[in-house]
Coordinates of C-alpha atoms in Angstrom, one line a residue:
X1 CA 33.9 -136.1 66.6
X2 CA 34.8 -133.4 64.3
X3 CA 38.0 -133.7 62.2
X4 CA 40.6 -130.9 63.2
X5 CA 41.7 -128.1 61.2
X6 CA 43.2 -127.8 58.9
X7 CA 41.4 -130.2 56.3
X8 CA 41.7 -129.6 52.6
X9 CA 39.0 -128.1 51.5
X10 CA 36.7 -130.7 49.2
X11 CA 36.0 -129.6 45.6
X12 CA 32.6 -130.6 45.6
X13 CA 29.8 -131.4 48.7
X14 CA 26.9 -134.2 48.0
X15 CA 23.5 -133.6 49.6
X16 CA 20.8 -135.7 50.8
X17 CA 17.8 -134.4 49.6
X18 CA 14.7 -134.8 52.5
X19 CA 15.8 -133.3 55.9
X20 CA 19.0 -132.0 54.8
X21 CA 18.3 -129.6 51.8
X22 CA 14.7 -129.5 52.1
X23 CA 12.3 -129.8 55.3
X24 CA 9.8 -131.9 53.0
X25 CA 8.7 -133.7 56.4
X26 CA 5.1 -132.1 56.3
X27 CA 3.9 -133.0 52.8
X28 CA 5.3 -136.6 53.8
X29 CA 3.0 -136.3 57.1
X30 CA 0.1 -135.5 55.0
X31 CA 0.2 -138.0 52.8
X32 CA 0.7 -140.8 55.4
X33 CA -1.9 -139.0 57.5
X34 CA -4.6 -139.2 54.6
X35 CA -4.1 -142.9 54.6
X36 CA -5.3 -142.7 58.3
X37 CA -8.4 -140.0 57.9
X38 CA -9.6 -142.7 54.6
X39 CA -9.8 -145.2 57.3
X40 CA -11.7 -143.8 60.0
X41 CA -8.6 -143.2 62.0
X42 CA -7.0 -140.0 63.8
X43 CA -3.8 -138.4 62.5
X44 CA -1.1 -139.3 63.6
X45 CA 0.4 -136.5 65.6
X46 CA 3.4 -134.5 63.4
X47 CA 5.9 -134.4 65.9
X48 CA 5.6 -139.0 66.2
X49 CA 5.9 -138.7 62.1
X50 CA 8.8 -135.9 61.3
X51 CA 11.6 -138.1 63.3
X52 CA 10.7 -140.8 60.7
X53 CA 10.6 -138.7 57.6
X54 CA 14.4 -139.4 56.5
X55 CA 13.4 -143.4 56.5
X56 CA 10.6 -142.6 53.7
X57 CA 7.8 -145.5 53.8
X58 CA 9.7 -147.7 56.1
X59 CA 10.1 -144.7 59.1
X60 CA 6.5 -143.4 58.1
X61 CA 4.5 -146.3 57.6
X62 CA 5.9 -148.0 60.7
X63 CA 5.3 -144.9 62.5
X64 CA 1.6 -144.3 61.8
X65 CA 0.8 -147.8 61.3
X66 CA 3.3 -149.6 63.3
X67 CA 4.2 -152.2 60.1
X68 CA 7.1 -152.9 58.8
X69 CA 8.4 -154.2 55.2
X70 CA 7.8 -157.3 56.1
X71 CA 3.9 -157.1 57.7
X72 CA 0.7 -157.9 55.7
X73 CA -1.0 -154.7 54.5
X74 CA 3.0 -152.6 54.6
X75 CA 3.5 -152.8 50.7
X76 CA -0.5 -151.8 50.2
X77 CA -0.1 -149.1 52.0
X78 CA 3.3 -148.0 50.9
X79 CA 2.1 -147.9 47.0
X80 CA -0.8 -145.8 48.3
X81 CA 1.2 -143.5 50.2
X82 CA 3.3 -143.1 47.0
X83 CA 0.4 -142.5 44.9
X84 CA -0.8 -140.0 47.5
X85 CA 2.2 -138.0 48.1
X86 CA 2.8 -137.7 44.0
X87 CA -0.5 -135.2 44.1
X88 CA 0.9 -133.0 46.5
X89 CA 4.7 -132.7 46.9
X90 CA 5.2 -129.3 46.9
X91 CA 2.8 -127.6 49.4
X92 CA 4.6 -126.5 52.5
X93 CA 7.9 -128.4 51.6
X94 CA 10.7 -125.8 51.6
X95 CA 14.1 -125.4 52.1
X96 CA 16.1 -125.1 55.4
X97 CA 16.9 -121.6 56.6
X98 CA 20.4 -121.0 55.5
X99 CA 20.3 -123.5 52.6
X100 CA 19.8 -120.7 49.7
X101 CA 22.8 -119.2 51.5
X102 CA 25.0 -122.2 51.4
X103 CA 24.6 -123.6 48.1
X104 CA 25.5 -119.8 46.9
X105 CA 28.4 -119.8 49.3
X106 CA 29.4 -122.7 47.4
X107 CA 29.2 -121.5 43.5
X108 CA 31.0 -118.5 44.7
X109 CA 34.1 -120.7 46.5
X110 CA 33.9 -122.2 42.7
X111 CA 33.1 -125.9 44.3
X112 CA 30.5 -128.3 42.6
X113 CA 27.2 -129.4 44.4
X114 CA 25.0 -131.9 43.8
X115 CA 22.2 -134.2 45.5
X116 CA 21.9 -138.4 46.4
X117 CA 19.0 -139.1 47.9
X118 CA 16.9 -142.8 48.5
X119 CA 13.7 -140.6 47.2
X120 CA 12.6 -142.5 44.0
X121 CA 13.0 -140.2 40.6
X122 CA 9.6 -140.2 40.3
X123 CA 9.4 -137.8 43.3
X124 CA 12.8 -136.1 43.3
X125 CA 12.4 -135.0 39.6
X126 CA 9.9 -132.9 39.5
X127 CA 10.3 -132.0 43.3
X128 CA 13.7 -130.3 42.4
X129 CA 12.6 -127.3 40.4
X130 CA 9.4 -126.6 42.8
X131 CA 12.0 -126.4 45.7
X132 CA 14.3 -124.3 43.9
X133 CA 16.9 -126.9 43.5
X134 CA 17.1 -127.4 39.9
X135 CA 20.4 -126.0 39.1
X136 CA 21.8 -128.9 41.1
X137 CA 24.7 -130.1 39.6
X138 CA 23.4 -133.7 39.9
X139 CA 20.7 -135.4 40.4
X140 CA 20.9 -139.1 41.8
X141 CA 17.4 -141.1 43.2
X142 CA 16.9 -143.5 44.9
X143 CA 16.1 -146.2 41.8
X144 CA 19.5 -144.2 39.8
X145 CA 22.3 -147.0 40.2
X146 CA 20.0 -150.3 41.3
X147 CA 21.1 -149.0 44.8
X148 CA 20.1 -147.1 47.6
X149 CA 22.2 -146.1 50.5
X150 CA 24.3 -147.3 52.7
X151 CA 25.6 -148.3 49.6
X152 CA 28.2 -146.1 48.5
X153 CA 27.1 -146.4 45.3
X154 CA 24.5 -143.8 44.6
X155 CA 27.5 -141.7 46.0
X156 CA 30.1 -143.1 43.5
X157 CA 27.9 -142.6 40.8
X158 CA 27.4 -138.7 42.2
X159 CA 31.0 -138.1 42.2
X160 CA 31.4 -139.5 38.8
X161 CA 28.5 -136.6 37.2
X162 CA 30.5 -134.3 38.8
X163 CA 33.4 -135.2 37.2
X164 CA 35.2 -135.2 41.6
X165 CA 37.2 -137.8 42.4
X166 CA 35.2 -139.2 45.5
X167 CA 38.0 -138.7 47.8
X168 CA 37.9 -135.0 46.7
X169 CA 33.8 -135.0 47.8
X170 CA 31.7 -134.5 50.8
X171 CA 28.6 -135.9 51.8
X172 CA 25.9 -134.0 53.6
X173 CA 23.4 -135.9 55.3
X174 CA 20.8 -136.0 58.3
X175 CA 20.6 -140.3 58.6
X176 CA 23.1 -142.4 60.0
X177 CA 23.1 -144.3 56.4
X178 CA 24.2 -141.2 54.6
X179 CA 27.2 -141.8 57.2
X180 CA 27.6 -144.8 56.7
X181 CA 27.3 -144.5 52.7
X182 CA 29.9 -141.8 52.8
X183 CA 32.7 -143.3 54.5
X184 CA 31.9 -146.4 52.0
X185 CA 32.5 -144.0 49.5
X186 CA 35.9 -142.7 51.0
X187 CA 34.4 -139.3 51.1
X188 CA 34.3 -136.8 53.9
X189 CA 31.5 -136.7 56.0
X190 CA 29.2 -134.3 57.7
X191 CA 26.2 -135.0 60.2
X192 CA 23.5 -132.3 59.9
X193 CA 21.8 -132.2 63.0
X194 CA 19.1 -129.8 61.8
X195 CA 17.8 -132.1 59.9
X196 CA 15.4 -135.4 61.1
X197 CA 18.3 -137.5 62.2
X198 CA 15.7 -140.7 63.3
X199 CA 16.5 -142.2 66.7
X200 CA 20.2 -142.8 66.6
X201 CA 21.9 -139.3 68.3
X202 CA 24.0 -138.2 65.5
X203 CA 26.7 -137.9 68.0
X204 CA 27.0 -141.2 67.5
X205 CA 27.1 -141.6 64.2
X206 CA 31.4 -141.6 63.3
X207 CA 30.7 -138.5 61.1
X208 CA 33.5 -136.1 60.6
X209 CA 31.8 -133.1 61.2
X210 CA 28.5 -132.4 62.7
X211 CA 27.1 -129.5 62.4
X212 CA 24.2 -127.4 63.8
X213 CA 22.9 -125.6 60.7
X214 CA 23.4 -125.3 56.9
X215 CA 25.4 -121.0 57.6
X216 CA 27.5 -123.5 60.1
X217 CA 28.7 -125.6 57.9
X218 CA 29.1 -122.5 54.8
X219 CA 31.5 -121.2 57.6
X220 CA 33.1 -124.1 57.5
X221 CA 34.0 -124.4 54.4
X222 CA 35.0 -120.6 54.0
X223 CA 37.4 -121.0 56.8
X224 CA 39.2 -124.1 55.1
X225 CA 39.0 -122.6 51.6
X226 CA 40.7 -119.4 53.0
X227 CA 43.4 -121.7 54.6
X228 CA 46.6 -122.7 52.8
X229 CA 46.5 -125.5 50.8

C-alpha cells in the first residue's frame, strides 16, 4: 500500500534497468528463441517469455526450456544465450513511454538518478548509450559489488556513487527482489507495475508506492517536491 502524503521528497531515485527503464523483453525473447529454432524446436510464444524477462536466464531459460539452475543442460544453455543476446541487444529494445519524460522531470527537480540492475556489465555497458541512457548518474551490474539483488548491496554501492545517503534514495523496480533489496537498503520503494513484474501481483509485494506508469510516478514526485519540507 502506498505511503501517505506528505513524504519527503528523496534526493535521488535508483532504477532497475530491464522492465523498468527499458522494455528490453523482446531482444531477450529472441535470443532465447534462437536457441530453440537451432534445435529444431518452435518459438516459444512472446507473451509465455516477457513475464520472465525481469528473472534474466533463470525466468527465460526455465520458461522456454523448463530447466532450472540446477538441471543438466541449464548452464549450457545459459552461456549460449549470453553469447547470443551480446550480438543483438539493441534491436527493438526501447525505453518505456514516459521514461524520457521522467528522468528529465528529475534533472529539472535538481535530484540524482542512477541505475542497479542484476544484468551483467558485459550487457548493461554498452546497452546504456544505445538506449539512450548514458548520462545515468550511475551505473551498477549485476557482477559490480560480488552481489546481486535482494541484496541490498548493489543498492548501497548505488547510493554511495551518488554521493545520497541511502535513506535519502528511492528505488524503482518491476521484481519483487528490487523490493525486497530496497527495503534492505532502508530506501524508499516503488513497484512499477508497467513493467514485467513475474508471477507475484505486485500488490503484494510491501512496496511503498506502486505505480501504474513512469509520468505516474514523475507526478509523484512533483507533488512532494512542491510540498513543504
Amino acid at each position: 500500500m502506498n505511503r501517505p502524503l506528505p513524504m519527503a521528497a528523496p534526493r535521488a531515485i535508483l532504477f532497475d534497468l530491464d522492465g523498468t527503464l527499458a522494455d528490453t523483453a523482446p531482444d531477450l525473447a529472441a535470443a532465447v528463441n534462437f536457441l530453440r529454432t537451432e534445435r529444431g524446436l518452435a518459438p516459444t510464444p512472446y507473451a509465455v517469455l516477457r513475464p520472465t524477462a525481469s528473472a534474466g536466464a533463470r525466468g527465460m531459460i526455465g520458461a522456454a526450456f523448463g530447466l532450472q539452475p540446477a538441471d543438466d543442460g541449464f548452464e549450457e544453455l545459459r552461456v549460449q544465450w549470453f553469447e547470443r543476446y551480446q550480438t543483438a541487444m539493441a534491436v527493438e529494445s526501447t525505453l518505456f513511454d514516459g521514461v524520457v519524460e521522467l528522468l528529465d522531470g528529475i534533472h529539472a527537480a535538481g535530484m540524482a538518478w542512477g541505475v542497479v540492475t542484476n544484468k551483467p556489465s558485459r550487457f548493461t555497458d554498452p546497452l546504456m548509450p544505445q538506449i539512450g541512457l548514458a548520462h545515468a548518474g550511475c551505473i551498477v551490474s549485476g557482477d559490480t559489488t560480488g552481489f546481486a539483488k535482494p541484496h541490498p548491496a548493489p543498492l548501497l554501492e548505488g547510493a554511495r556513487r551518488l554521493d545520497v545517503a541511502p535513506e535519502h534514495c528511492w528505488y524503482v523496480g518491476d521484481d519483487v527482489r528490487d523490493i525486497e533489496a530496497g527495503r534492505a537498503a532502508g530506501m524508499v520503494t516503488v513497484a512499477c507495475a508497467w513493467g514485467y513484474c513475474g508471477e507475484l501481483d505486485p500488490v503484494h509485494w510491501g512496496a511503498d508506492f506502486l505505480l501504474e506508469s513512469p509520468l505516474k510516478l514523475l507526478s509523484t514526485l512533483q507533488e512532494l517536491t512542491a510540498s513543504p519540507a
